[in-house]
XYZ file of C-alpha atoms in Angstrom:
366
model
C 105.769 -129.162 125.206
C 109.061 -128.286 123.541
C 109.813 -124.586 123.931
C 112.406 -122.357 122.256
C 113.364 -118.834 123.275
C 114.375 -116.221 120.693
C 115.973 -112.804 121.247
C 117.288 -110.131 118.852
C 120.945 -110.230 119.990
C 122.871 -110.784 123.208
C 125.655 -108.251 122.769
C 124.620 -105.750 125.426
C 123.220 -105.890 128.935
C 119.893 -104.125 129.413
C 116.310 -104.617 130.495
C 115.389 -106.846 127.556
C 118.301 -109.167 128.341
C 117.103 -109.373 131.956
C 113.760 -110.597 130.629
C 115.511 -113.292 128.587
C 117.365 -114.339 131.729
C 113.998 -114.866 133.478
C 112.703 -116.821 130.465
C 115.762 -119.038 130.908
C 114.935 -119.509 134.596
C 111.419 -120.556 133.649
C 112.500 -122.898 130.849
C 116.153 -123.847 131.483
C 116.190 -126.591 128.836
C 114.842 -124.291 126.106
C 117.527 -123.241 123.602
C 117.951 -119.519 123.027
C 118.095 -118.476 119.363
C 119.740 -115.144 118.617
C 121.499 -113.419 115.752
C 124.750 -113.132 117.754
C 126.031 -113.036 121.308
C 129.107 -111.776 123.137
C 130.598 -113.818 125.977
C 131.946 -110.603 127.498
C 128.472 -109.042 127.604
C 126.469 -112.104 128.571
C 124.616 -112.050 131.872
C 126.070 -114.592 134.300
C 122.673 -116.295 134.547
C 122.784 -117.071 130.803
C 126.240 -118.640 130.685
C 124.848 -122.156 131.101
C 122.194 -121.658 128.403
C 122.095 -123.462 125.055
C 122.580 -120.396 122.843
C 122.222 -120.930 119.108
C 123.455 -117.997 117.031
C 122.993 -117.202 113.350
C 125.802 -116.905 110.821
C 126.252 -113.311 111.978
C 128.095 -114.709 115.007
C 131.127 -115.404 112.797
C 131.299 -111.956 111.231
C 134.522 -110.109 112.205
C 133.714 -107.118 114.385
C 129.997 -107.827 114.305
C 129.520 -107.852 118.061
C 131.214 -104.475 118.460
C 129.411 -102.889 115.521
C 126.069 -104.681 115.710
C 124.106 -101.503 114.932
C 126.004 -101.036 111.678
C 124.842 -104.539 110.641
C 121.249 -103.285 110.359
C 120.493 -104.558 106.807
C 121.655 -108.106 107.613
C 119.281 -109.054 110.438
C 116.202 -109.811 108.302
C 118.305 -112.322 106.342
C 119.974 -113.848 109.422
C 116.716 -114.776 111.138
C 115.475 -116.646 108.048
C 117.865 -119.537 108.714
C 116.439 -120.532 112.100
C 114.615 -123.860 112.090
C 111.834 -124.204 114.679
C 110.199 -127.393 113.373
C 110.961 -129.394 116.536
C 109.202 -126.929 118.865
C 105.611 -126.545 120.020
C 106.100 -122.962 121.231
C 108.572 -120.223 120.359
C 108.709 -117.457 122.962
C 110.378 -114.471 121.350
C 111.728 -111.381 123.089
C 111.815 -108.589 120.553
C 112.473 -104.880 120.242
C 113.638 -105.174 116.651
C 113.806 -108.197 114.339
C 113.076 -111.388 116.254
C 109.319 -110.974 116.170
C 109.621 -111.541 112.408
C 110.923 -115.125 112.609
C 109.073 -117.720 110.578
C 107.725 -120.727 112.464
C 105.877 -123.797 111.159
C 102.103 -123.650 110.989
C 101.740 -125.989 113.977
C 104.192 -124.035 116.159
C 102.800 -121.288 118.381
C 104.744 -118.007 118.276
C 104.210 -115.856 121.370
C 106.082 -112.545 121.155
C 106.988 -110.580 124.266
C 107.352 -107.202 122.587
C 109.531 -104.601 124.286
C 108.542 -102.246 121.471
C 108.127 -102.232 117.705
C 111.564 -101.180 116.445
C 111.999 -97.594 117.617
C 114.778 -96.718 115.189
C 112.323 -97.369 112.351
C 108.995 -96.076 113.634
C 110.446 -93.114 115.525
C 113.427 -92.547 113.254
C 113.624 -88.754 113.521
C 113.718 -88.783 117.331
C 116.127 -91.702 117.414
C 118.569 -89.989 115.019
C 118.129 -86.438 116.300
C 121.365 -86.367 118.309
C 123.312 -88.965 116.355
C 126.623 -87.730 114.948
C 126.207 -89.346 111.512
C 126.606 -87.196 108.404
C 123.571 -85.719 106.657
C 124.237 -87.934 103.621
C 124.302 -91.059 105.787
C 121.087 -89.993 107.519
C 119.325 -89.548 104.158
C 120.475 -92.963 102.946
C 119.365 -94.543 106.201
C 115.960 -92.888 105.868
C 115.430 -94.554 102.473
C 116.286 -97.942 103.959
C 114.172 -97.315 107.063
C 111.075 -96.653 104.970
C 111.506 -100.093 103.385
C 112.242 -101.647 106.762
C 108.972 -100.322 108.211
C 107.028 -102.039 105.423
C 108.862 -105.293 106.118
C 108.323 -104.934 109.864
C 104.606 -104.371 109.465
C 104.212 -107.262 107.026
C 106.116 -109.754 109.198
C 104.087 -108.871 112.286
C 101.683 -111.470 110.888
C 104.305 -114.113 111.819
C 103.304 -113.653 115.475
C 100.310 -115.615 116.766
C 99.951 -113.533 119.931
C 101.640 -110.375 121.221
C 102.377 -109.488 124.819
C 103.273 -105.816 125.341
C 105.623 -104.834 128.138
C 103.765 -101.568 128.876
C 100.654 -99.597 128.022
C 102.532 -97.375 125.575
C 103.921 -100.421 123.731
C 100.409 -101.875 123.542
C 99.375 -98.665 121.772
C 102.330 -98.884 119.374
C 101.504 -102.499 118.482
C 97.961 -101.411 117.683
C 99.063 -98.364 115.685
C 101.915 -99.940 113.694
C 100.861 -103.593 113.376
C 97.077 -103.254 113.748
C 97.174 -106.087 116.279
C 95.774 -106.512 119.760
C 98.038 -107.369 122.679
C 97.905 -107.850 126.421
C 100.226 -106.151 128.910
C 102.477 -108.086 131.280
C 105.031 -105.833 132.944
C 108.687 -106.969 132.839
C 110.178 -108.737 135.873
C 112.301 -107.113 138.570
C 114.645 -109.174 140.735
C 113.702 -107.329 143.925
C 115.688 -109.757 146.111
C 118.903 -108.423 144.565
C 118.319 -104.979 146.123
C 118.295 -103.678 149.682
C 117.789 -100.332 151.348
C 120.542 -98.519 153.222
C 120.581 -96.276 156.281
C 123.507 -94.395 154.732
C 122.175 -92.111 152.001
C 124.934 -90.231 150.181
C 124.624 -86.840 148.471
C 124.854 -88.006 144.815
C 122.152 -88.580 142.239
C 122.427 -91.609 139.968
C 121.896 -92.612 136.350
C 122.249 -96.254 135.257
C 121.848 -96.478 131.496
C 123.334 -97.262 128.140
C 124.763 -93.996 126.857
C 122.842 -93.487 123.641
C 121.424 -90.181 122.522
C 117.693 -90.931 122.687
C 117.940 -91.679 126.415
C 118.555 -87.946 126.964
C 121.405 -88.283 129.445
C 122.542 -84.929 128.032
C 119.506 -83.299 129.614
C 120.550 -84.562 133.045
C 124.157 -83.471 132.509
C 122.985 -79.950 131.617
C 120.737 -79.822 134.696
C 123.479 -80.929 137.077
C 125.967 -78.605 135.401
C 123.616 -75.863 136.497
C 122.688 -76.962 140.039
C 126.168 -78.237 140.939
C 124.915 -81.357 142.735
C 126.900 -84.603 142.344
C 125.690 -86.871 139.520
C 127.138 -90.353 139.036
C 126.543 -91.983 135.660
C 126.941 -95.761 135.341
C 127.059 -97.203 131.835
C 128.799 -96.957 128.503
C 127.833 -96.346 124.912
C 128.431 -94.280 121.781
C 127.317 -91.025 123.408
C 130.012 -91.157 126.120
C 132.539 -88.746 124.605
C 129.893 -86.138 123.761
C 128.525 -86.296 127.301
C 131.982 -86.079 128.876
C 132.799 -83.027 126.774
C 129.759 -81.145 128.055
C 129.969 -82.216 131.729
C 131.394 -80.210 134.605
C 133.443 -81.686 137.454
C 130.425 -82.613 139.602
C 129.344 -85.157 136.955
C 131.257 -88.439 137.163
C 131.268 -91.178 134.514
C 131.896 -94.555 136.140
C 131.640 -96.852 133.105
C 130.129 -100.295 133.300
C 130.016 -101.702 136.852
C 129.198 -105.149 138.218
C 125.758 -105.832 139.673
C 126.992 -105.658 143.269
C 128.405 -102.160 142.813
C 125.249 -100.937 141.092
C 123.096 -102.422 143.857
C 125.105 -100.526 146.491
C 124.976 -97.270 144.558
C 121.220 -97.519 144.099
C 120.703 -98.057 147.819
C 122.802 -95.020 148.762
C 121.875 -92.437 146.102
C 119.609 -89.444 146.730
C 117.439 -90.517 143.799
C 117.655 -92.089 140.347
C 117.369 -89.748 137.355
C 115.417 -91.173 134.407
C 115.335 -88.449 131.744
C 114.376 -90.338 128.568
C 111.195 -91.851 127.202
C 111.498 -95.602 127.597
C 109.280 -98.430 126.432
C 109.019 -99.602 130.045
C 112.123 -98.925 132.126
C 113.262 -101.578 134.596
C 115.949 -99.384 136.200
C 113.521 -97.078 138.073
C 111.873 -100.059 139.727
C 115.277 -101.465 140.662
C 116.040 -98.178 142.413
C 112.648 -98.420 144.102
C 113.477 -101.950 145.252
C 116.491 -100.363 146.985
C 114.158 -97.875 148.661
C 115.110 -94.830 146.565
C 112.782 -92.480 144.659
C 112.978 -91.673 140.940
C 112.865 -88.435 138.958
C 111.308 -89.477 135.636
C 110.181 -87.869 132.402
C 106.387 -88.129 132.268
C 106.065 -90.371 129.217
C 106.433 -93.957 128.024
C 106.663 -96.840 130.439
C 107.185 -94.546 133.434
C 103.465 -93.783 133.269
C 102.855 -97.398 134.328
C 105.402 -97.463 137.152
C 105.790 -94.038 138.790
C 103.176 -92.886 141.313
C 103.914 -89.258 142.208
C 105.103 -88.794 145.806
C 104.888 -92.549 146.421
C 107.959 -93.786 144.542
C 109.059 -90.733 142.570
C 108.207 -87.484 140.815
C 107.619 -86.557 137.185
C 108.826 -83.675 135.030
C 106.524 -82.872 132.104
C 108.850 -81.457 129.446
C 112.340 -82.573 128.462
C 113.684 -79.175 129.412
C 116.447 -78.365 131.909
C 114.173 -76.074 133.925
C 111.525 -78.793 134.354
C 114.110 -81.355 135.464
C 115.640 -78.896 137.961
C 112.223 -78.266 139.511
C 111.616 -82.026 139.817
C 114.993 -82.520 141.512
C 114.073 -79.802 144.006
C 110.724 -81.516 144.547
C 112.380 -84.840 145.342
C 114.724 -83.054 147.760
C 111.837 -81.451 149.627
C 109.620 -84.550 149.964
C 109.756 -86.887 152.965
C 110.046 -90.317 151.352
C 108.649 -93.474 152.978
C 111.273 -96.112 152.154
C 109.077 -99.087 153.058
C 106.285 -97.786 150.827
C 108.706 -97.354 147.906
C 109.933 -100.951 148.332
C 106.377 -102.307 148.569
C 105.551 -100.616 145.265
C 108.546 -102.254 143.541
C 107.582 -105.688 144.826
C 104.401 -105.590 142.722
C 106.717 -106.117 139.727
C 108.730 -108.986 141.214
C 110.056 -111.873 139.081
C 107.788 -114.432 140.759
C 104.702 -112.405 139.861
C 105.910 -112.132 136.267
C 106.610 -115.874 135.996
C 103.187 -116.812 137.333
C 101.380 -114.421 134.990
C 103.378 -115.489 131.930
C 102.950 -119.223 132.537
C 99.200 -118.889 132.961
C 98.920 -116.627 129.931
C 101.047 -118.853 127.705
C 99.162 -122.020 128.639
C 95.810 -120.403 127.874
C 96.999 -118.814 124.614
C 98.577 -122.071 123.424
C 95.392 -123.992 124.168
C 93.375 -121.494 122.115
C 95.928 -121.809 119.309
C 95.610 -125.607 119.292
C 91.841 -125.432 119.259
C 91.964 -122.961 116.381
C 94.197 -125.292 114.369
């Protein structure tokens, strides 16, 4: 079978891009179609891949301002030609699930979420610094985009959801069934440490909906050290509100992040994520997680086994959860064992079996 991989864009490094990297491991000869990619942001494991970008790749400044290119993506993905492939495996949290494939080509979409900036627009824009006029104009466009997104969900033959909450969104927004296969974690990359430092850790893109501001406010109040790894448009706002015990370390290499995860008191995970690979990476390093009780964390956090929850996105609730994690005696080996249930090898085996069965049903149906 000839297989192609498709992903929204490769201009940032996050959980979805880690999934694409595993797809590439599974099918190294499969080309990766994407709207645009940045060599500076590309995971090392993808540098040998056959990446085929749309015409957006040549747009000046596009890779730095890819969010501002929002209206162009539906047009960019129309130009991809998948006639030579038996299967297209798409990785989508935005536009790539809407690609058009020939009737005899099977489109399996690994859905990280239906596009959150459309379906949960008010929450997504709540802390954005755009003007009220711009927000109103965007809302008009978003309403049209939701109609397009729902209509083009029919271009997918079969959906895989990356979490239980995403399965529910696919049902609610697209009126489609899906099966859950949790994203892969490279547990071999992480190790525990006998030297636990006194800092708490956040590893995240700095965008408003991830609620890093909530953590900054909490640590402003309790005075404990908080190290924040990552970059993004919310950086200056967060720096302006942070006290001296909160350090912003920018983007770090994998080795540095691995070491910091192994030596932190705990990882703070204050936002509602579609799944959330980072908490399980911290678990693979033997460290517990303080997580908001919503989204993908409901599938991955077992209270007092690998972390604790806080119920409301309020400073007081987060402070209580931090105190709870301080007071609990954590079993490092048990935390690591929990993370290993989500290992890359398990993911690869499940996906290969699932894809073979789904493709066979597709062929029989045609």
